């Protein structure tokens, strides 16, 4: 590919105070695009996406207007999906590809009217695109059904190799890495932890956002810290750590000092943090939503039992395929409480999930594979010009 690739990104893509899975995906893929893309021209556009003000919309319109006819333009869906009026004048002369990280109307906490309005805008925007890319097979099928599309491409996130975390004897170091928002379900996890007054545990929440209120049963009964360095020993306490957004060595340390990764999301197109945990052989306790089952995956030949109504299961003595952890319904504090109690009180279960996580770790794909998939879609747009 000799023509340049133009990439329209959120203005805060590299803001360490506002990390997001979408921004991380964009950055990882762009730095790994194959040599067929000799020139990648990034265009960060500031704005309150997906609902920009008039000034941000006008800026983006000027940006697109300045691009040459026939140019291939990859747009982050957070920017593109809410502004079909801006895209429409250029859809015939530019080859637009839209990368959908999360359908706009799937964000939780929206009113029915707001969700419907965003869905309508996104539908118009995606029908203007020459290619639509989603980050999981489930998300692609969902976008196709929702917007009457066909041929949505899939480029799942990759993951970097990482050292396996060393499990503690008690297994009671819990970790949740996600922005502190309603969609990520930290409130559900706090409710579940409140039902475990008889067990010691430490739960670290790593992510940007407003600290959620503690349930009354936790407020007076746990230690709350801002970092693990300030937290008491987890063997004899119940401790919650709100560590804020972590990156680099600090995030690596959080994974290395965990026994179980917990992600109680209400909606998720994939869940990059899940594969980051599995890369470190951490078992995953998550909700069965969106692309999460795809991210968690399966491991073969590690199981020693078949689940029969609880997380612990009944031993059969035969190897089988199982997931490296457990998937539960969303918005269900009771199910999460049961799963956590089983994990904290059953060493055999911890060993089984850990073995499955170690096996799943060997099957994870890297970011180079993601970049190759995305590059193939974009190269196809060049051939079709």
CSV table of C-alpha atoms in Angstrom, one decimal:
chain,number,residue,atom,x,y,z
A,1,UNK,CA,0.0,0.0,0.0
A,2,UNK,CA,1.6,3.2,-1.2
A,3,UNK,CA,-1.2,5.7,-0.4
A,4,UNK,CA,-1.2,7.1,3.2
A,5,UNK,CA,-3.6,5.8,5.8
A,6,UNK,CA,-5.4,8.6,7.7
A,7,UNK,CA,-6.6,7.7,11.2
A,8,UNK,CA,-9.1,9.8,13.1
A,9,UNK,CA,-8.8,9.3,16.8
A,10,UNK,CA,-10.3,10.8,20.1
A,11,UNK,CA,-8.2,13.8,21.2
A,12,UNK,CA,-7.4,12.1,24.5
A,13,UNK,CA,-6.0,8.9,23.1
A,14,UNK,CA,-2.7,9.3,25.0
A,15,UNK,CA,-4.0,11.0,28.1
A,16,UNK,CA,-2.8,8.8,31.1
A,17,UNK,CA,-5.5,10.3,33.3
A,18,UNK,CA,-8.2,8.9,31.0
A,19,UNK,CA,-7.2,5.4,30.0
A,20,UNK,CA,-9.7,3.3,28.0
A,21,UNK,CA,-9.7,0.0,26.3
A,22,UNK,CA,-10.6,1.7,23.0
A,23,UNK,CA,-7.6,4.1,23.2
A,24,UNK,CA,-5.3,1.3,24.2
A,25,UNK,CA,-6.5,-0.8,21.2
A,26,UNK,CA,-6.0,2.0,18.8
A,27,UNK,CA,-2.5,2.8,20.0
A,28,UNK,CA,-1.4,-0.9,20.1
A,29,UNK,CA,-2.6,-1.6,16.6
A,30,UNK,CA,-1.3,1.6,15.0
A,31,UNK,CA,2.2,0.9,16.3
A,32,UNK,CA,2.2,-2.6,14.7
A,33,UNK,CA,0.7,-2.0,11.3
A,34,UNK,CA,2.7,-4.0,8.7
A,35,UNK,CA,5.1,-2.4,6.2
A,36,UNK,CA,2.4,-2.2,3.5
A,37,UNK,CA,1.4,1.0,5.4
A,38,UNK,CA,4.5,3.2,4.9
A,39,UNK,CA,2.7,6.4,6.0
A,40,UNK,CA,0.1,6.5,8.8
A,41,UNK,CA,-1.2,10.0,9.6
A,42,UNK,CA,-2.9,10.2,12.9
A,43,UNK,CA,-5.5,12.9,13.4
A,44,UNK,CA,-6.6,13.3,17.0
A,45,UNK,CA,-9.7,15.4,17.3
A,46,UNK,CA,-10.7,16.9,20.7
A,47,UNK,CA,-14.4,16.8,21.5
A,48,UNK,CA,-16.9,15.3,23.9
A,49,UNK,CA,-17.5,12.3,21.7
A,50,UNK,CA,-19.9,10.7,20.8
A,51,UNK,CA,-21.8,14.0,21.3
A,52,UNK,CA,-19.4,16.7,20.2
A,53,UNK,CA,-20.3,20.4,20.3
A,54,UNK,CA,-20.6,22.5,17.1
A,55,UNK,CA,-16.9,23.5,17.3
A,56,UNK,CA,-15.6,19.9,17.4
A,57,UNK,CA,-18.0,18.8,14.6
A,58,UNK,CA,-16.8,21.7,12.5
A,59,UNK,CA,-13.1,20.8,13.2
A,60,UNK,CA,-13.7,17.2,12.0
A,61,UNK,CA,-15.6,18.4,8.9
A,62,UNK,CA,-12.6,20.6,8.0
A,63,UNK,CA,-10.2,17.6,8.6
A,64,UNK,CA,-12.2,15.3,6.3
A,65,UNK,CA,-12.6,18.1,3.7
A,66,UNK,CA,-8.9,18.5,3.5
A,67,UNK,CA,-8.2,14.9,2.7
A,68,UNK,CA,-7.6,13.9,-0.9
A,69,UNK,CA,-10.2,12.0,-3.0
A,70,UNK,CA,-9.9,8.3,-2.6
A,71,UNK,CA,-8.1,8.4,0.7
A,72,UNK,CA,-8.5,5.5,3.1
A,73,UNK,CA,-9.7,6.9,6.5
A,74,UNK,CA,-9.9,4.7,9.6
A,75,UNK,CA,-12.2,6.3,12.2
A,76,UNK,CA,-12.5,5.3,15.8
A,77,UNK,CA,-16.2,4.6,16.4
A,78,UNK,CA,-16.4,6.8,19.4
A,79,UNK,CA,-15.7,9.7,17.1
A,80,UNK,CA,-17.5,8.6,14.0
A,81,UNK,CA,-20.7,6.9,15.1
A,82,UNK,CA,-22.5,10.0,16.5
A,83,UNK,CA,-21.8,12.3,13.6
A,84,UNK,CA,-23.3,10.9,10.3
A,85,UNK,CA,-24.1,14.5,9.1
A,86,UNK,CA,-20.3,15.2,9.2
A,87,UNK,CA,-19.4,12.0,7.4
A,88,UNK,CA,-22.1,12.1,4.7
A,89,UNK,CA,-20.6,14.8,2.4
A,90,UNK,CA,-17.4,12.8,2.2
A,91,UNK,CA,-18.7,9.2,2.1
A,92,UNK,CA,-18.7,9.1,-1.7
A,93,UNK,CA,-15.1,10.3,-2.2
A,94,UNK,CA,-13.3,8.8,0.8
A,95,UNK,CA,-13.0,5.2,1.7
A,96,UNK,CA,-14.2,5.2,5.3
A,97,UNK,CA,-13.6,2.4,7.7
A,98,UNK,CA,-15.2,2.6,11.2
A,99,UNK,CA,-13.8,0.7,14.1
A,100,UNK,CA,-16.6,0.0,16.6
A,101,UNK,CA,-15.3,-0.6,20.2
A,102,UNK,CA,-18.7,-0.4,21.8
A,103,UNK,CA,-22.1,0.4,20.1
A,104,UNK,CA,-23.1,3.8,21.4
A,105,UNK,CA,-26.5,2.6,22.7
A,106,UNK,CA,-24.9,-0.2,24.6
A,107,UNK,CA,-23.5,2.2,27.2
A,108,UNK,CA,-25.4,1.7,30.4
A,109,UNK,CA,-27.2,4.4,32.3
A,110,UNK,CA,-28.7,6.0,29.2
A,111,UNK,CA,-32.4,6.9,29.1
A,112,UNK,CA,-34.5,5.0,26.5
A,113,UNK,CA,-34.7,8.1,24.4
A,114,UNK,CA,-31.0,8.8,24.5
A,115,UNK,CA,-30.2,5.2,23.6
A,116,UNK,CA,-32.6,5.3,20.7
A,117,UNK,CA,-31.2,8.6,19.4
A,118,UNK,CA,-27.6,7.3,19.6
A,119,UNK,CA,-28.6,4.0,17.9
A,120,UNK,CA,-30.2,5.9,15.0
A,121,UNK,CA,-27.1,8.1,14.6
A,122,UNK,CA,-24.8,5.1,14.6
A,123,UNK,CA,-26.9,3.2,12.1
A,124,UNK,CA,-26.6,6.1,9.6
A,125,UNK,CA,-22.9,6.5,10.2
A,126,UNK,CA,-22.1,2.8,9.7
A,127,UNK,CA,-24.1,2.6,6.5
A,128,UNK,CA,-21.9,5.4,5.1
A,129,UNK,CA,-18.7,3.3,5.8
A,130,UNK,CA,-17.0,1.2,3.2
A,131,UNK,CA,-16.0,-1.2,6.0
A,132,UNK,CA,-17.0,-1.7,9.6
A,133,UNK,CA,-14.7,-3.5,12.1
A,134,UNK,CA,-15.7,-4.9,15.5
A,135,UNK,CA,-13.5,-6.2,18.3
A,136,UNK,CA,-15.1,-9.6,18.8
A,137,UNK,CA,-17.2,-12.1,16.8
A,138,UNK,CA,-20.1,-11.5,19.2
A,139,UNK,CA,-19.9,-7.7,18.7
A,140,UNK,CA,-19.8,-8.1,15.0
A,141,UNK,CA,-22.9,-10.2,14.9
A,142,UNK,CA,-24.6,-7.8,17.3
A,143,UNK,CA,-23.8,-4.8,15.1
A,144,UNK,CA,-25.0,-6.6,12.0
A,145,UNK,CA,-28.3,-7.4,13.7
A,146,UNK,CA,-28.8,-4.0,15.2
A,147,UNK,CA,-28.0,-2.0,12.1
A,148,UNK,CA,-29.1,-4.3,9.3
A,149,UNK,CA,-25.5,-4.7,8.1
A,150,UNK,CA,-23.6,-7.6,6.6
A,151,UNK,CA,-19.9,-8.5,6.5
A,152,UNK,CA,-18.8,-6.7,9.6
A,153,UNK,CA,-15.1,-7.6,10.1
A,154,UNK,CA,-13.6,-8.9,13.3
A,155,UNK,CA,-10.2,-7.9,14.7
A,156,UNK,CA,-10.1,-9.1,18.4
A,157,UNK,CA,-7.6,-7.4,20.7
A,158,UNK,CA,-4.2,-9.0,21.3
A,159,UNK,CA,-2.2,-9.2,24.5
A,160,UNK,CA,1.4,-8.8,25.4
A,161,UNK,CA,3.2,-11.8,27.0
A,162,UNK,CA,3.7,-11.4,30.7
A,163,UNK,CA,5.2,-13.4,33.6
A,164,UNK,CA,2.8,-15.7,35.4
A,165,UNK,CA,1.6,-14.3,38.8
A,166,UNK,CA,2.6,-16.3,41.8
A,167,UNK,CA,-0.5,-17.4,43.7
A,168,UNK,CA,-0.7,-16.8,47.4
A,169,UNK,CA,-1.6,-19.6,49.8
A,170,UNK,CA,-5.0,-18.0,50.8
A,171,UNK,CA,-5.8,-16.9,47.3
A,172,UNK,CA,-7.6,-13.9,48.6
A,173,UNK,CA,-6.1,-11.1,46.6
A,174,UNK,CA,-8.8,-9.9,44.2
A,175,UNK,CA,-8.2,-7.5,41.4
A,176,UNK,CA,-10.6,-5.5,39.2
A,177,UNK,CA,-9.1,-3.3,36.4
A,178,UNK,CA,-11.7,-1.1,34.8
A,179,UNK,CA,-12.9,2.5,34.7
A,180,UNK,CA,-15.1,3.2,37.6
A,181,UNK,CA,-18.4,3.4,35.8
A,182,UNK,CA,-21.9,1.9,36.0
A,183,UNK,CA,-21.2,-0.3,33.0
A,184,UNK,CA,-18.2,-2.0,34.7
A,185,UNK,CA,-20.3,-3.1,37.7
A,186,UNK,CA,-18.0,-2.3,40.6
A,187,UNK,CA,-21.1,-1.5,42.6
A,188,UNK,CA,-22.1,-5.2,42.2
A,189,UNK,CA,-18.7,-6.4,43.4
A,190,UNK,CA,-18.9,-4.2,46.4
A,191,UNK,CA,-22.3,-5.6,47.3
A,192,UNK,CA,-21.0,-9.1,46.9
A,193,UNK,CA,-18.0,-8.4,49.2
A,194,UNK,CA,-20.3,-7.0,51.8
A,195,UNK,CA,-21.8,-10.5,52.1
A,196,UNK,CA,-18.4,-12.0,53.0
A,197,UNK,CA,-17.9,-10.7,56.6
A,198,UNK,CA,-16.4,-13.9,57.8
A,199,UNK,CA,-13.5,-14.2,55.3
A,200,UNK,CA,-10.3,-12.2,54.9
A,201,UNK,CA,-9.7,-10.7,51.5
A,202,UNK,CA,-8.2,-7.7,49.7
A,203,UNK,CA,-9.9,-6.2,46.6
A,204,UNK,CA,-8.0,-3.7,44.5
A,205,UNK,CA,-9.9,-1.5,42.1
A,206,UNK,CA,-7.7,0.0,39.4
A,207,UNK,CA,-9.3,2.5,37.1
A,208,UNK,CA,-10.2,6.1,36.6
A,209,UNK,CA,-13.4,7.6,37.7
A,210,UNK,CA,-15.3,8.6,40.8
A,211,UNK,CA,-15.0,6.3,43.7
A,212,UNK,CA,-18.3,4.4,44.2
A,213,UNK,CA,-20.0,4.6,47.6
A,214,UNK,CA,-19.5,1.6,49.9
A,215,UNK,CA,-22.5,-0.4,51.0
A,216,UNK,CA,-23.3,0.2,54.7
A,217,UNK,CA,-22.2,-3.3,55.6
A,218,UNK,CA,-18.7,-2.5,54.2
A,219,UNK,CA,-18.4,1.2,55.2
A,220,UNK,CA,-17.8,0.5,58.9
A,221,UNK,CA,-16.1,-2.9,58.5
A,222,UNK,CA,-13.3,-2.7,56.0
A,223,UNK,CA,-10.1,-0.8,55.6
A,224,UNK,CA,-10.0,1.5,52.6
A,225,UNK,CA,-6.6,2.5,51.1
A,226,UNK,CA,-5.4,4.3,48.0
A,227,UNK,CA,-2.5,1.9,47.3
A,228,UNK,CA,-1.4,-1.6,48.3
A,229,UNK,CA,1.5,0.0,50.2
A,230,UNK,CA,-0.9,1.5,52.6
A,231,UNK,CA,-3.1,-1.6,53.0
A,232,UNK,CA,-2.6,-4.0,55.9
A,233,UNK,CA,-1.8,-7.7,55.4
A,234,UNK,CA,-4.5,-9.5,53.4
A,235,UNK,CA,-4.2,-12.7,55.4
A,236,UNK,CA,-6.1,-11.2,58.4
A,237,UNK,CA,-8.1,-8.3,57.1
A,238,UNK,CA,-10.8,-7.1,54.7
A,239,UNK,CA,-9.3,-4.3,52.6
A,240,UNK,CA,-10.5,-2.3,49.6
A,241,UNK,CA,-7.9,-0.4,47.6
A,242,UNK,CA,-9.0,2.3,45.2
A,243,UNK,CA,-5.7,2.7,43.3
A,244,UNK,CA,-6.9,5.0,40.5
A,245,UNK,CA,-5.7,4.6,36.9
A,246,UNK,CA,-2.7,2.4,36.7
A,247,UNK,CA,-0.3,1.9,33.7
A,248,UNK,CA,3.1,0.5,33.0
A,249,UNK,CA,5.0,-1.0,36.0
A,250,UNK,CA,2.3,-0.1,38.5
A,251,UNK,CA,-0.3,-2.0,36.5
A,252,UNK,CA,2.1,-4.9,36.1
A,253,UNK,CA,2.6,-5.0,39.9
A,254,UNK,CA,-1.2,-5.0,40.5
A,255,UNK,CA,-1.6,-8.1,38.3
A,256,UNK,CA,1.5,-9.8,39.8
A,257,UNK,CA,0.1,-9.3,43.3
A,258,UNK,CA,-3.4,-10.8,42.5
A,259,UNK,CA,-4.9,-14.3,42.8
A,260,UNK,CA,-8.2,-13.8,41.0
A,261,UNK,CA,-9.3,-11.3,38.4
A,262,UNK,CA,-12.9,-10.1,38.8
A,263,UNK,CA,-14.8,-8.2,36.1
A,264,UNK,CA,-18.6,-7.8,36.9
A,265,UNK,CA,-19.4,-5.7,33.7
A,266,UNK,CA,-23.0,-5.1,32.6
A,267,UNK,CA,-21.9,-4.8,29.0
A,268,UNK,CA,-18.6,-5.5,27.3
A,269,UNK,CA,-17.7,-6.0,23.6
A,270,UNK,CA,-14.6,-8.1,24.5
A,271,UNK,CA,-12.7,-7.2,27.7
A,272,UNK,CA,-9.0,-6.6,27.0
A,273,UNK,CA,-8.2,-6.7,30.7
A,274,UNK,CA,-9.4,-10.3,30.8
A,275,UNK,CA,-6.7,-11.5,28.4
A,276,UNK,CA,-4.2,-9.3,30.2
A,277,UNK,CA,-5.1,-11.2,33.4
A,278,UNK,CA,-4.9,-14.6,31.6
A,279,UNK,CA,-1.5,-13.7,30.2
A,280,UNK,CA,-0.4,-13.7,33.8
A,281,UNK,CA,-2.2,-17.0,34.5
A,282,UNK,CA,-4.8,-15.3,36.7
A,283,UNK,CA,-8.2,-17.1,36.7
A,284,UNK,CA,-11.1,-14.9,35.8
A,285,UNK,CA,-14.5,-14.4,37.4
A,286,UNK,CA,-16.6,-12.4,35.1
A,287,UNK,CA,-20.1,-11.9,33.7
A,288,UNK,CA,-21.5,-13.6,30.7
A,289,UNK,CA,-22.0,-10.5,28.6
A,290,UNK,CA,-21.1,-9.5,25.0
A,291,UNK,CA,-17.7,-10.8,24.0
A,292,UNK,CA,-16.5,-11.7,27.5
A,293,UNK,CA,-16.9,-15.5,26.9
A,294,UNK,CA,-14.7,-15.1,23.7
A,295,UNK,CA,-12.0,-13.3,25.7
A,296,UNK,CA,-12.1,-15.8,28.5
A,297,UNK,CA,-11.9,-18.7,26.1
A,298,UNK,CA,-11.3,-22.3,27.2
A,299,UNK,CA,-8.6,-24.6,28.2
A,300,UNK,CA,-8.4,-28.3,27.4
A,301,UNK,CA,-7.3,-31.2,29.5
A,302,UNK,CA,-7.2,-29.4,32.9
A,303,UNK,CA,-10.5,-30.1,34.5
A,304,UNK,CA,-11.1,-32.5,37.3
A,305,UNK,CA,-14.8,-32.0,37.8
A,306,UNK,CA,-18.1,-31.0,36.2
A,307,UNK,CA,-20.0,-28.1,37.7
A,308,UNK,CA,-23.4,-29.1,39.2
A,309,UNK,CA,-25.0,-26.0,40.5
A,310,UNK,CA,-22.0,-24.4,42.3
A,311,UNK,CA,-18.6,-23.1,41.3
A,312,UNK,CA,-16.9,-26.1,42.9
A,313,UNK,CA,-18.6,-28.9,40.9
A,314,UNK,CA,-18.5,-32.7,41.4
A,315,UNK,CA,-15.4,-34.6,40.5
A,316,UNK,CA,-15.5,-37.0,37.6
A,317,UNK,CA,-11.8,-37.7,37.3
A,318,UNK,CA,-11.8,-37.1,33.5
A,319,UNK,CA,-10.1,-34.4,31.6
A,320,UNK,CA,-12.4,-32.0,29.7
A,321,UNK,CA,-12.5,-28.5,28.2
A,322,UNK,CA,-13.4,-25.8,30.7
A,323,UNK,CA,-13.0,-22.1,31.1
A,324,UNK,CA,-10.2,-20.7,33.2
A,325,UNK,CA,-12.5,-19.4,35.9
A,326,UNK,CA,-16.3,-18.8,35.9
A,327,UNK,CA,-18.9,-16.7,34.1
A,328,UNK,CA,-22.0,-15.6,36.0
A,329,UNK,CA,-25.0,-13.5,35.1
A,330,UNK,CA,-24.6,-9.7,35.2
A,331,UNK,CA,-26.2,-7.6,37.9
A,332,UNK,CA,-26.4,-10.6,40.2
A,333,UNK,CA,-24.6,-9.8,43.6
A,334,UNK,CA,-25.8,-13.2,45.0
A,335,UNK,CA,-24.2,-15.2,42.2
A,336,UNK,CA,-21.0,-13.2,42.6
A,337,UNK,CA,-21.0,-13.7,46.4
A,338,UNK,CA,-21.4,-17.5,45.9
A,339,UNK,CA,-18.6,-17.6,43.4
A,340,UNK,CA,-16.2,-15.6,45.6
A,341,UNK,CA,-17.0,-17.7,48.7
A,342,UNK,CA,-16.4,-20.9,46.7
A,343,UNK,CA,-13.1,-19.5,45.5
A,344,UNK,CA,-11.9,-18.3,48.9
A,345,UNK,CA,-12.8,-21.4,50.8
A,346,UNK,CA,-12.0,-24.2,48.3
A,347,UNK,CA,-8.3,-24.8,47.6
A,348,UNK,CA,-9.0,-27.5,45.0
A,349,UNK,CA,-11.2,-25.1,43.0
A,350,UNK,CA,-8.4,-22.5,43.1
A,351,UNK,CA,-5.9,-25.1,41.8
A,352,UNK,CA,-8.3,-26.1,39.0
A,353,UNK,CA,-9.0,-22.6,37.8
A,354,UNK,CA,-5.3,-21.8,38.0
A,355,UNK,CA,-4.4,-24.8,35.9
A,356,UNK,CA,-6.9,-23.8,33.4
A,357,UNK,CA,-5.6,-20.3,33.3
A,358,UNK,CA,-2.1,-21.5,32.8
A,359,UNK,CA,-3.3,-23.6,29.8
A,360,UNK,CA,-5.3,-20.7,28.3
A,361,UNK,CA,-2.3,-18.5,28.6
A,362,UNK,CA,-0.5,-20.5,26.0
A,363,UNK,CA,-3.3,-20.0,23.4
A,364,UNK,CA,-3.5,-16.2,23.6
A,365,UNK,CA,-2.7,-14.2,20.4
A,366,UNK,CA,-0.7,-11.0,20.3
A,367,UNK,CA,-1.3,-7.5,19.0
A,368,UNK,CA,0.6,-8.3,15.8
A,369,UNK,CA,-2.3,-10.7,14.9
A,370,UNK,CA,-4.8,-7.9,15.5
A,371,UNK,CA,-2.9,-5.4,13.4
A,372,UNK,CA,-2.6,-8.0,10.6
A,373,UNK,CA,-6.4,-8.5,10.6
A,374,UNK,CA,-7.1,-4.8,10.5
A,375,UNK,CA,-4.5,-4.2,7.9
A,376,UNK,CA,-6.1,-6.8,5.6
A,377,UNK,CA,-9.5,-4.9,5.8
A,378,UNK,CA,-7.8,-1.6,5.0
A,379,UNK,CA,-5.8,-3.0,2.2
A,380,UNK,CA,-9.0,-4.3,0.7
A,381,UNK,CA,-10.4,-0.8,0.6
A,382,UNK,CA,-7.3,0.3,-1.4
A,383,UNK,CA,-7.8,-2.5,-3.9
A,384,UNK,CA,-11.4,-1.5,-4.4
A,385,UNK,CA,-10.7,2.2,-5.1
